[in-house]
Amino acid sequence: MSSQQNPQQKEPANNGQPERFNPKVLLIFLVIISAIIGLWFAQPGAGSNHERLTISELVQAVKDGQIEPGDGVMKPDPSLGEAGYIVAGKMLNPKYDANLSDASVPEKVQFSAEGRLLEKDFDLVRAVLIESRRSTAFQDILISFLPFLLIIGLLYFLFVRQLKSAGKGAMSFGKSKAKMLTRDKDSLTFKDVAGCDEAKEEVSEVVDFLKDPKKFQRIGGRIPKGVLMVGPPGTGKTLLAKAVAGEAEVPFFSISGSDFVEMFVGVGAARVRDMFEQGRKNAPCIVFIDEIDAVGRQRGAGVGGGNDEREQTLNSLLVEMDGFDGHEGVIIIAATNRPDVLDSALLRPGRFDRQVTIDLPDLNGRHEILLVHAKKIALSEEVNLEHVARNTPGFSGADLANLLNEGALIAARYDKDAVEMNDLDEARDKISFGRERRKLMDDEDRKITAYHEAGHALIQAVVDDGHLPVHKVTIIPRGQSLGSTMFMPKKDLLNHSKRRLLNQICTGMGGRSAEEIVMGDITSGASGDIRMVTSTARHMVCDWGMTDLGPIAFGESQNHAYMGTMGAGSNNFSEETAQKIDKKIYDIVQEQYLRSLEILKEHRAALDVMAEALLEHETIDGVHVLEILEHGEMRSPIIKREIIEPEPEPDEDSDDEVSKQTEEDDDTGGLAGEEAPAPSPA
């Protein structure tokens, strides 16, 4: 099998994307341009440092001895008439004086002359000048048309050859844009992919079949014709496909679903056929289609009944996949994060036989992903990637890679040699909650924001059972909000209990309750909180059956516009039931709002202390919230990080004190502590 693969792997240039510019073509361009310039300057009289003479002046110069024997050439030219000649050469410069040493004045200058040479002067001139033989008619025609031929050749290499080499000629719109990846170029393997062991195991079966098909055929097994990788964005679907290309010793074609879409009708279907034709020629091989939802959406969907061009492309894809037999050895691997919009005919057995789900990584998966990406980052010895993985639930592989990169950028801002835990902590807050914005606020707005965020933090600290402690509270604007109360779950949230959902709604209404208690008025700052708690309450009533309406799902007909069925159905419940649903949602939110008022009134002193701390320090950690709630004051120090400005002489003593404080306060919360992110009240 390997002997058959070697000649196939020598043809990536025919199927892959060629270079934008060929050096050989550039060399040809230079030769053509040089030839044109040479022809121009080779003409008699070309250049600026020469003398133009008449035939009589030429004869007189010969008589005066200004032209030495052998310094000129006379060439007959029939276009000048009978006895017509073109003469060119060197003559003594009339301005030259041997007694004056002026280097700027040459001794001889170029001259040219053309016209009819009289018979009486012919012998005199020929005795000094060299007579060139008469050119043939073919030579004259060739010399006349040579510049035009060179220009035509230049245009040919500039346009025609380049378009053909790029596979984008005038008649090549239907050619596939699939690129062949080689093992030397794409060195990713399964070792470089972490956090999706089950997906790697399923995909590795495809690689094993291509390497040793008899292993499966011996017992009558048939490898799936197509493998569809499904998962949220950033989970590593495309990365896993590249790893397959690195592991498989067969040709690997990669193409995006959007590459089938073109402005010309029928191009998409033609490219599908050409892609599969390339696969047949290089079988056994793997064809990877990224973002297949761009071409494989459900037929007949959308306003107006669908898109004919896209449906033609999909039909061609369905026919080609179904037309394969088991001996062709062409396996299709596709990736998408929208499997719900794919056509059902595409997912049936015989086409995409197997669906591989690549979900968000769990704790162990996140740790393995961090270990892979941390190889390129200079981390300090105090960095514990296991704690980082524990404090980043819900992060995808791309998010974790971005976390380490942002941590490196933050460490560089502070002029560090290695990334520390507090750098990763700040990077996580930036990714999860947005970047800090130094927005100018007056004292009234800062006070409202401080009490608003203190209300959220205080209620969460009271009602939390330890699974979602307060991580940080700040009145520095982040993202679109004027302040933020950050919570950091201690584990991956796989289920939502009714009690925790009610606590979540109560915490969400804490900001509005604090404004009402302290200010005696309410503001629009709680708009985002209101939308969040209303959505949570609606899910509790309509989707999760957490009210006395019973375990009934309401609103199943709430279809999505991208499925093309928006407005096609109606609610599957009566108006009376709709009123009951609205009443239950209102009761849940109102009950938790009154509960938040009672909690804040009971802990009013702690609320004031927390708000004053926010006004003074702008940001406090979760451990400070617990200290204020239990002791009425903050006992742990607050460490502020300031961006180091380029100064000539930085204060080394202050930097040492800050670093010592950071080491002593390792367990205050967030990524820098032993616990994540703060000690549980329990």
XYZ file of C-alpha atoms in Angstrom:
682
model
C 0.000 0.000 0.000
C 2.833 2.297 0.745
C 4.276 1.735 -2.682
C 1.054 3.036 -4.216
C 1.012 6.074 -2.044
C 4.413 7.429 -3.020
C 3.490 8.489 -6.541
C 0.244 9.904 -5.284
C 1.932 12.020 -2.705
C 4.218 13.502 -5.357
C 1.284 15.407 -6.855
C 0.261 17.905 -4.184
C 1.146 20.748 -6.499
C -1.610 19.749 -8.907
C -4.328 19.664 -6.271
C -3.133 22.122 -3.701
C -3.219 25.858 -3.922
C -0.247 27.071 -6.008
C 2.065 29.881 -5.186
C 0.891 33.378 -5.917
C 3.909 34.090 -8.114
C 6.341 31.735 -9.810
C 10.030 32.783 -9.708
C 10.530 31.360 -13.214
C 7.858 33.691 -14.553
C 9.576 36.626 -12.838
C 12.845 35.688 -14.549
C 11.081 35.580 -17.922
C 9.631 39.023 -17.264
C 13.089 40.425 -16.574
C 14.532 38.894 -19.753
C 11.730 40.323 -21.882
C 12.032 43.784 -20.373
C 15.817 43.718 -20.786
C 15.437 42.738 -24.436
C 13.038 45.606 -25.092
C 15.388 48.089 -23.436
C 18.317 46.650 -25.415
C 16.475 47.014 -28.691
C 15.614 50.587 -27.871
C 19.145 51.606 -27.080
C 20.574 49.537 -29.924
C 18.840 51.727 -32.487
C 21.009 54.338 -34.171
C 20.786 57.606 -32.444
C 19.465 56.210 -29.176
C 20.631 57.946 -26.072
C 21.269 61.577 -25.276
C 25.124 61.894 -25.719
C 25.405 61.760 -29.519
C 25.664 63.997 -32.587
C 23.160 63.859 -35.452
C 24.848 64.669 -38.751
C 23.641 65.116 -42.290
C 25.308 63.202 -45.129
C 27.221 66.334 -46.208
C 28.438 66.911 -42.639
C 29.507 63.288 -42.489
C 31.558 63.601 -45.680
C 33.181 66.789 -44.394
C 34.046 65.111 -41.079
C 35.740 62.289 -42.962
C 37.712 64.783 -45.013
C 38.778 66.691 -41.853
C 39.931 63.479 -40.180
C 37.419 63.705 -37.334
C 36.404 60.078 -37.934
C 39.223 57.598 -37.616
C 39.266 54.400 -39.699
C 37.138 51.673 -38.132
C 35.171 54.003 -35.834
C 31.929 53.775 -37.800
C 29.598 51.413 -39.612
C 27.607 52.216 -42.723
C 24.571 50.050 -43.374
C 22.414 50.190 -46.521
C 18.747 50.984 -45.968
C 16.371 50.588 -48.952
C 13.719 52.646 -47.183
C 15.890 55.766 -47.750
C 15.931 55.200 -51.500
C 18.696 54.227 -53.847
C 22.160 54.548 -52.261
C 20.535 55.183 -48.913
C 22.652 54.445 -45.850
C 22.433 54.592 -42.056
C 25.786 55.486 -40.508
C 26.685 55.288 -36.810
C 29.943 55.376 -34.889
C 32.392 57.604 -32.977
C 34.005 60.883 -33.975
C 36.359 63.377 -32.376
C 34.609 65.853 -30.135
C 34.928 69.379 -31.516
C 34.810 70.739 -27.951
C 37.717 68.590 -26.782
C 41.038 70.335 -26.147
C 44.060 68.173 -25.400
C 45.843 71.096 -23.668
C 43.012 71.404 -21.129
C 42.551 68.560 -18.689
C 38.763 68.655 -18.477
C 37.439 65.154 -17.716
C 33.848 66.251 -18.199
C 34.448 66.721 -21.958
C 34.897 63.334 -23.721
C 37.485 62.940 -26.457
C 35.013 61.175 -28.750
C 31.249 61.300 -29.046
C 28.659 59.061 -30.704
C 27.296 60.193 -34.034
C 24.622 59.021 -36.443
C 23.618 59.997 -39.924
C 21.223 58.719 -42.546
C 20.481 59.654 -46.131
C 21.597 59.154 -49.728
C 25.337 58.921 -50.259
C 26.516 60.338 -53.610
C 28.668 58.191 -55.828
C 31.562 60.663 -55.724
C 31.679 60.513 -51.949
C 31.066 56.778 -51.622
C 34.677 55.654 -52.040
C 35.924 58.344 -49.606
C 33.510 57.341 -46.894
C 33.908 53.580 -47.410
C 37.683 53.929 -46.981
C 37.115 55.065 -43.371
C 33.868 53.369 -42.360
C 33.053 49.672 -42.284
C 30.308 48.683 -44.688
C 27.712 46.259 -43.302
C 26.044 43.789 -45.603
C 22.503 44.413 -46.701
C 19.857 42.726 -44.515
C 17.290 40.441 -46.028
C 13.584 41.193 -46.132
C 12.964 38.513 -43.513
C 15.446 40.158 -41.155
C 13.828 43.529 -41.631
C 10.392 42.141 -40.907
C 11.675 40.282 -37.855
C 13.350 43.362 -36.438
C 10.228 45.443 -37.066
C 7.860 43.027 -35.344
C 10.170 41.832 -32.563
C 9.011 44.472 -30.019
C 5.393 43.522 -30.630
C 6.197 39.831 -30.197
C 7.940 40.559 -26.924
C 4.953 42.530 -25.654
C 2.573 39.719 -26.638
C 4.800 37.209 -24.850
C 4.828 39.402 -21.764
C 1.042 39.559 -21.705
C 0.842 35.800 -22.198
C 3.014 35.008 -19.208
C 1.410 37.747 -17.153
C -2.198 36.702 -17.587
C -2.737 33.375 -19.313
C -0.017 31.336 -17.636
C -0.678 32.731 -14.199
C -4.395 32.088 -14.443
C -3.821 28.546 -15.632
C -1.297 27.798 -12.906
C -3.702 29.086 -10.282
C -6.527 26.926 -11.591
C -8.658 30.001 -12.125
C -8.744 30.309 -15.860
C -11.716 31.504 -17.770
C -13.130 27.966 -18.079
C -12.090 26.560 -14.686
C -14.759 27.886 -12.327
C -15.968 24.359 -11.709
C -12.597 23.153 -10.457
C -12.493 22.143 -6.814
C -10.647 24.338 -4.348
C -9.709 21.384 -2.175
C -6.140 21.581 -0.889
C -4.002 18.509 -0.417
C -2.206 18.500 2.907
C 1.059 16.671 3.238
C 2.587 15.085 6.297
C 5.707 17.219 6.051
C 3.698 20.448 6.015
C 1.016 19.531 8.540
C 2.821 17.830 11.384
C -0.092 17.734 13.849
C -0.801 14.339 15.374
C -3.187 12.912 17.946
C -0.662 13.837 20.643
C -1.319 17.508 19.897
C -5.080 17.107 20.477
C -6.287 16.892 24.069
C -9.607 16.953 25.882
C -11.552 14.738 23.429
C -10.342 11.188 23.945
C -13.604 9.579 22.809
C -13.612 11.542 19.558
C -9.982 10.633 18.892
C -10.774 6.981 19.415
C -13.602 7.023 16.883
C -11.628 8.957 14.299
C -8.569 6.763 14.812
C -10.643 3.794 13.588
C -10.835 5.512 10.211
C -7.068 5.958 10.158
C -6.535 2.332 11.145
C -8.840 1.163 8.345
C -6.923 3.151 5.754
C -3.631 1.734 6.989
C -4.824 -1.866 7.380
C -8.239 -2.466 5.738
C -7.905 -6.274 5.978
C -8.139 -6.017 9.750
C -11.788 -4.952 9.435
C -12.703 -6.797 6.236
C -11.609 -10.105 7.698
C -14.711 -10.250 9.899
C -17.021 -8.509 7.438
C -16.767 -5.018 8.901
C -17.370 -1.941 6.776
C -15.823 1.372 7.611
C -18.230 4.342 7.708
C -18.286 6.296 4.466
C -18.664 9.574 6.288
C -17.874 10.892 9.752
C -19.611 14.058 10.971
C -17.899 15.882 13.830
C -20.353 17.941 15.859
C -19.642 20.327 18.703
C -19.643 23.929 19.904
C -17.193 26.404 18.377
C -13.641 26.149 19.621
C -13.784 22.544 20.816
C -11.202 21.282 18.321
C -13.122 19.824 15.381
C -10.850 21.277 12.712
C -7.793 20.577 14.866
C -8.786 16.933 15.128
C -9.163 16.758 11.355
C -5.640 18.152 10.933
C -4.410 15.520 13.369
C -6.042 12.876 11.191
C -4.090 14.302 8.249
C -0.909 13.979 10.258
C -1.623 10.422 11.373
C -2.958 9.033 8.101
C -0.374 8.064 5.501
C -2.827 8.802 2.700
C -3.687 11.946 0.727
C -5.801 14.371 2.745
C -7.955 16.940 0.970
C -9.284 19.908 2.934
C -12.035 22.272 1.773
C -14.487 24.652 3.415
C -18.224 24.503 2.837
C -18.195 28.119 1.685
C -15.767 27.232 -1.162
C -18.634 25.585 -3.024
C -20.583 28.825 -3.099
C -19.968 31.017 -6.135
C -21.692 33.821 -7.958
C -22.181 31.648 -11.064
C -25.012 29.145 -11.300
C -23.965 25.504 -11.203
C -20.418 26.128 -10.005
C -21.050 24.589 -6.578
C -22.293 21.291 -8.013
C -19.412 21.211 -10.490
C -16.883 21.729 -7.721
C -18.432 18.905 -5.700
C -18.070 16.538 -8.659
C -14.505 17.655 -9.297
C -13.600 17.212 -5.629
C -14.828 13.644 -5.593
C -13.095 13.000 -8.913
C -9.819 14.069 -7.307
C -10.592 11.750 -4.402
C -11.119 8.785 -6.726
C -7.824 9.449 -8.509
C -5.940 9.526 -5.191
C -7.821 6.752 -3.378
C -7.452 5.720 -0.650
C -7.746 9.208 0.775
C -9.633 11.415 3.221
C -11.723 14.430 2.208
C -12.410 16.946 4.991
C -15.239 19.478 4.583
C -15.159 22.191 7.231
C -18.369 24.059 8.128
C -20.534 21.768 6.028
C -23.672 23.591 7.194
C -22.865 26.273 4.594
C -23.785 23.815 1.823
C -25.743 21.074 3.611
C -28.671 23.036 5.048
C -32.146 21.581 4.937
C -33.724 21.820 1.478
C -36.854 23.886 1.095
C -36.080 25.963 4.189
C -36.159 29.706 4.377
C -38.440 32.399 3.116
C -39.450 31.682 -0.485
C -38.859 27.965 -0.386
C -35.099 27.779 -0.293
C -32.154 28.441 -2.572
C -31.950 26.554 -5.869
C -28.203 26.987 -6.278
C -27.422 25.710 -2.774
C -29.842 22.833 -3.191
C -28.170 21.841 -6.466
C -24.854 21.731 -4.664
C -26.357 19.629 -1.866
C -27.986 17.253 -4.354
C -24.668 16.773 -6.095
C -23.024 16.055 -2.734
C -25.703 13.497 -1.843
C -25.373 11.706 -5.184
C -21.586 11.572 -5.035
C -21.526 10.229 -1.478
C -24.164 7.619 -2.258
C -22.376 6.595 -5.445
C -19.281 5.347 -3.662
C -18.784 1.629 -3.251
C -16.841 0.038 -0.477
C -13.701 -0.470 -2.544
C -12.970 3.115 -3.479
C -11.402 3.970 -0.139
C -12.598 7.583 -0.042
C -13.769 8.679 3.386
C -15.552 11.973 4.032
C -15.001 13.804 7.316
C -17.107 16.907 7.933
C -17.330 19.364 10.810
C -20.138 21.661 11.923
C -21.472 23.363 15.013
C -25.020 23.457 13.607
C -26.153 19.858 13.121
C -29.788 20.908 13.604
C -29.859 22.715 10.252
C -28.416 19.855 8.176
C -30.608 18.020 5.709
C -31.864 14.645 6.924
C -30.785 12.941 3.700
C -27.217 13.937 4.470
C -27.291 12.231 7.877
C -28.744 8.881 6.861
C -26.670 5.682 7.037
C -24.618 5.249 3.891
C -23.578 8.892 3.810
C -22.606 10.198 7.210
C -22.836 6.930 9.085
C -21.259 8.172 12.273
C -21.611 11.357 14.268
C -18.776 12.194 16.622
C -19.719 14.679 19.322
C -16.904 16.905 20.559
C -18.308 18.664 23.604
C -16.775 21.220 25.919
C -13.911 19.638 27.852
C -14.345 18.514 31.448
C -11.876 19.143 34.261
C -9.348 16.549 33.110
C -9.769 17.627 29.502
C -9.114 21.263 30.339
C -6.005 20.289 32.251
C -4.673 18.284 29.305
C -5.416 21.143 26.902
C -3.607 23.598 29.131
C -0.587 21.299 29.268
C -0.468 21.203 25.460
C -0.690 24.970 24.982
C 1.563 25.770 27.953
C 4.558 24.285 26.145
C 4.942 27.535 24.196
C 4.387 29.843 27.200
C 7.006 30.762 29.808
C 5.202 29.952 33.066
C 6.541 30.608 36.541
C 6.978 27.760 38.985
C 4.002 28.890 41.070
C 1.552 28.355 38.224
C -0.681 25.367 38.883
C -2.488 24.436 35.693
C -4.782 22.083 37.598
C -6.156 25.055 39.577
C -6.520 26.983 36.321
C -8.514 24.112 34.832
C -10.672 23.884 37.962
C -11.520 27.565 37.799
C -12.393 27.660 34.098
C -15.582 25.591 33.739
C -17.329 26.035 30.421
C -14.137 27.084 28.609
C -13.484 25.497 25.235
C -10.082 24.545 23.917
C -9.837 27.795 21.983
C -10.764 29.739 25.133
C -8.025 28.017 27.114
C -5.444 28.751 24.431
C -6.589 32.372 24.423
C -6.388 32.426 28.244
C -2.699 31.492 28.234
C -1.978 33.937 25.430
C -3.745 36.793 27.221
C -1.863 35.910 30.384
C 1.414 36.166 28.484
C 0.418 39.566 27.075
C -0.546 40.835 30.537
C 2.738 39.586 31.992
C 4.610 41.404 29.238
C 2.747 44.615 30.111
C 4.067 44.326 33.642
C 7.587 43.623 32.358
C 7.772 40.085 33.743
C 9.965 37.257 32.591
C 7.301 34.582 33.161
C 3.535 34.329 33.471
C 2.283 34.173 37.051
C -1.014 33.071 38.564
C -2.354 36.579 39.024
C -1.713 37.231 35.323
C -3.860 34.227 34.422
C -6.486 35.395 36.912
C -6.690 38.778 35.233
C -6.767 37.158 31.795
C -9.671 34.943 32.835
C -11.658 37.928 34.100
C -10.953 39.755 30.859
C -12.193 36.838 28.750
C -15.236 36.032 30.907
C -16.450 39.489 31.884
C -14.785 41.919 29.496
C -11.894 44.327 29.652
C -11.761 47.103 32.200
C -12.829 50.508 30.878
C -11.829 53.645 32.709
C -15.107 55.426 32.097
C -15.586 58.746 33.814
C -18.407 58.629 36.401
C -19.492 61.255 38.891
C -19.948 60.597 42.614
C -23.668 59.853 42.315
C -23.203 57.233 39.585
C -20.318 55.617 41.476
C -22.433 55.418 44.642
C -25.396 53.860 42.807
C -23.100 51.365 41.089
C -21.340 50.513 44.365
C -24.593 49.734 46.209
C -25.946 47.892 43.168
C -22.976 45.527 42.957
C -22.757 45.223 46.744
C -26.390 44.057 46.740
C -25.581 41.272 44.247
C -22.500 40.145 46.151
C -24.085 40.242 49.616
C -27.137 38.192 48.645
C -25.027 35.609 46.799
C -22.776 35.256 49.830
C -25.861 34.677 52.046
C -27.811 32.226 49.846
C -24.905 30.336 48.243
C -24.432 26.718 49.275
C -20.774 26.675 48.251
C -21.074 25.755 44.584
C -21.017 29.347 43.215
C -19.005 31.640 45.535
C -18.350 35.298 44.840
C -15.090 35.725 42.997
C -14.713 39.479 42.658
C -16.779 42.662 42.894
C -15.820 45.815 41.025
C -17.294 49.163 40.065
C -14.831 49.542 37.216
C -16.796 49.284 33.953
C -16.294 46.020 32.110
C -17.838 45.364 28.733
C -21.218 47.099 28.570
C -21.801 47.242 32.328
C -20.775 49.957 34.779
C -19.834 47.359 37.374
C -19.570 43.607 37.742
C -20.127 40.952 40.367
C -18.235 37.849 39.312
C -19.057 34.332 40.413
C -16.828 31.365 39.797
C -18.359 27.872 39.962
C -16.279 25.243 41.708
C -17.311 22.504 39.318
C -18.900 21.999 35.921
C -22.634 22.703 36.079
C -24.406 19.794 34.384
C -27.824 20.229 36.001
C -29.853 23.086 37.500
C -31.788 22.487 40.692
C -34.884 24.499 41.558
C -33.376 25.786 44.792
C -30.243 27.086 43.075
C -32.261 28.667 40.292
C -34.381 30.541 42.838
C -31.209 31.681 44.583
C -29.889 32.847 41.220
C -33.018 34.937 40.622
C -32.789 36.356 44.140
C -29.164 37.362 43.557
C -30.093 38.892 40.217
C -32.658 41.150 41.893
C -30.179 42.179 44.601
C -28.979 45.227 42.667
C -32.485 46.603 42.176
C -33.331 45.919 45.850
C -30.208 47.730 47.082
C -31.056 50.781 44.985
C -34.587 50.865 46.389
C -33.469 50.496 50.029
C -30.594 52.985 49.979
C -31.644 55.531 47.360
C -35.383 55.292 47.740
C -35.548 55.124 43.958
C -34.764 52.709 41.137
C -32.661 53.177 38.010
C -32.290 51.569 34.605
C -29.065 49.897 35.672
C -30.926 46.674 36.467
C -32.214 46.150 32.904
C -29.793 43.320 32.206
C -30.597 41.675 35.531
C -34.326 41.848 34.816
C -33.911 40.180 31.431
C -31.786 37.445 32.966
C -34.142 36.597 35.843
C -37.189 36.709 33.554
C -35.547 34.280 31.143
C -34.608 31.943 33.997
C -38.144 32.037 35.402
C -39.621 31.337 31.961
C -37.402 28.292 31.541
C -38.478 27.048 34.967
C -42.143 27.300 33.990
C -42.141 26.359 30.298
C -39.215 23.975 29.880
C -38.287 22.423 33.209
C -41.690 21.939 34.833
C -40.685 23.434 38.200
C -44.109 24.906 39.085
C -47.517 23.525 40.022
C -48.506 23.669 36.337
C -46.885 20.278 36.179
C -44.070 18.681 34.193
C -45.380 19.962 30.896
C -43.322 21.641 28.190
C -44.921 24.771 26.823
C -43.859 26.526 23.672
C -42.648 23.603 21.581
C -43.690 25.488 18.463
C -41.210 28.276 19.075
C -39.217 27.426 15.983
C -36.164 29.199 14.715
C -35.961 31.348 11.656
C -32.892 29.543 10.333
C -34.951 26.353 10.058
C -37.312 28.102 7.714
C -40.394 27.325 9.781
C -40.832 30.589 11.619
C -44.483 31.437 11.933
C -45.585 28.094 10.515
C -47.051 26.852 13.771
C -48.974 28.190 16.716
C -48.696 27.847 20.478
C -49.726 24.453 21.702
C -51.559 25.906 24.687
C -54.645 28.008 25.156
C -54.914 31.667 26.091
C -55.971 30.630 29.578
C -52.787 28.593 29.960
C -50.746 31.500 28.626
C -52.160 33.710 31.362
C -51.263 31.090 33.949
C -47.722 30.926 32.589
C -47.353 34.698 32.802
C -48.735 34.635 36.337
C -46.268 31.955 37.435
C -43.315 33.837 35.945
C -44.416 36.998 37.709
C -44.882 35.196 41.021
C -41.412 33.637 40.905
C -39.653 36.918 40.138
C -41.727 38.940 42.601
C -41.236 36.406 45.390
C -37.473 36.444 44.983
C -37.473 40.230 44.749
C -39.199 40.497 48.114
C -36.779 37.895 49.478
C -33.805 39.979 48.338
C -35.271 43.037 50.080
C -35.548 41.123 53.354
C -31.957 39.837 53.134
C -30.525 43.283 52.447
C -32.542 44.886 55.241
C -31.301 42.217 57.625
C -27.662 42.847 56.616
C -27.907 46.596 56.009
C -24.720 47.350 57.940
C -22.706 44.898 55.863
C -24.209 46.419 52.718
C -22.989 49.894 53.698
C -19.515 48.647 54.602
C -19.210 46.765 51.309
C -20.354 49.773 49.271
C -17.872 52.050 51.061
C -15.096 49.551 50.378
C -15.990 49.544 46.691
C -15.994 53.341 46.565
C -12.575 53.394 48.181
C -10.839 50.476 46.481
C -13.029 50.027 43.348
C -12.427 46.260 43.410
C -12.665 43.714 46.243
C -12.330 39.932 46.198
C -14.764 37.269 47.313
C -12.858 36.717 50.560
C -13.461 40.366 51.467
C -17.192 39.917 50.927
C -17.244 36.993 53.350
C -15.173 38.922 55.903
C -17.564 41.878 55.799
C -20.538 39.554 56.161
C -19.050 37.651 59.107
C -16.952 40.298 60.895
C -18.325 43.596 59.655
C -14.973 44.653 58.191
C -12.269 43.605 55.749
C -9.289 41.909 57.349
C -7.347 40.765 54.299
C -5.182 43.278 52.430
C -6.205 44.530 49.007
C -3.545 44.285 46.325
C -3.842 46.693 43.453
C -2.026 46.153 40.213
C -0.932 49.208 38.325
C 0.367 49.160 34.782
C 4.082 49.834 34.817
C 4.834 52.954 32.866
C 8.236 53.321 31.226
C 10.212 55.347 33.742
C 13.961 55.866 33.912
C 14.411 54.687 37.484
C 11.712 52.343 38.848
C 11.382 51.866 42.576
C 12.771 48.378 43.319
C 11.751 48.382 46.979
C 8.068 48.876 46.227
C 8.131 46.081 43.652
C 9.633 43.733 46.222
C 6.960 44.599 48.769
C 4.156 44.002 46.276
C 5.592 40.621 45.250
C 5.910 39.581 48.915
C 2.318 40.568 49.546
C 1.208 38.536 46.551
C 3.010 35.441 47.844
C 1.571 35.818 51.321
C -1.972 36.236 50.007
C -1.943 33.242 47.663
C -5.155 31.769 49.005
C -7.407 34.817 48.753
C -9.357 33.529 45.793
C -9.346 33.272 42.080
C -6.619 31.420 40.317
C -3.976 32.358 42.852
C -5.370 30.354 45.752
C -5.494 26.822 47.003
C -9.255 26.965 46.900
C -11.225 28.216 43.956
C -11.985 30.982 44.145
C -12.737 31.692 47.818
C -13.318 29.674 51.015
C -16.806 28.306 51.233
C -19.015 29.750 53.974
C -19.830 26.220 54.949
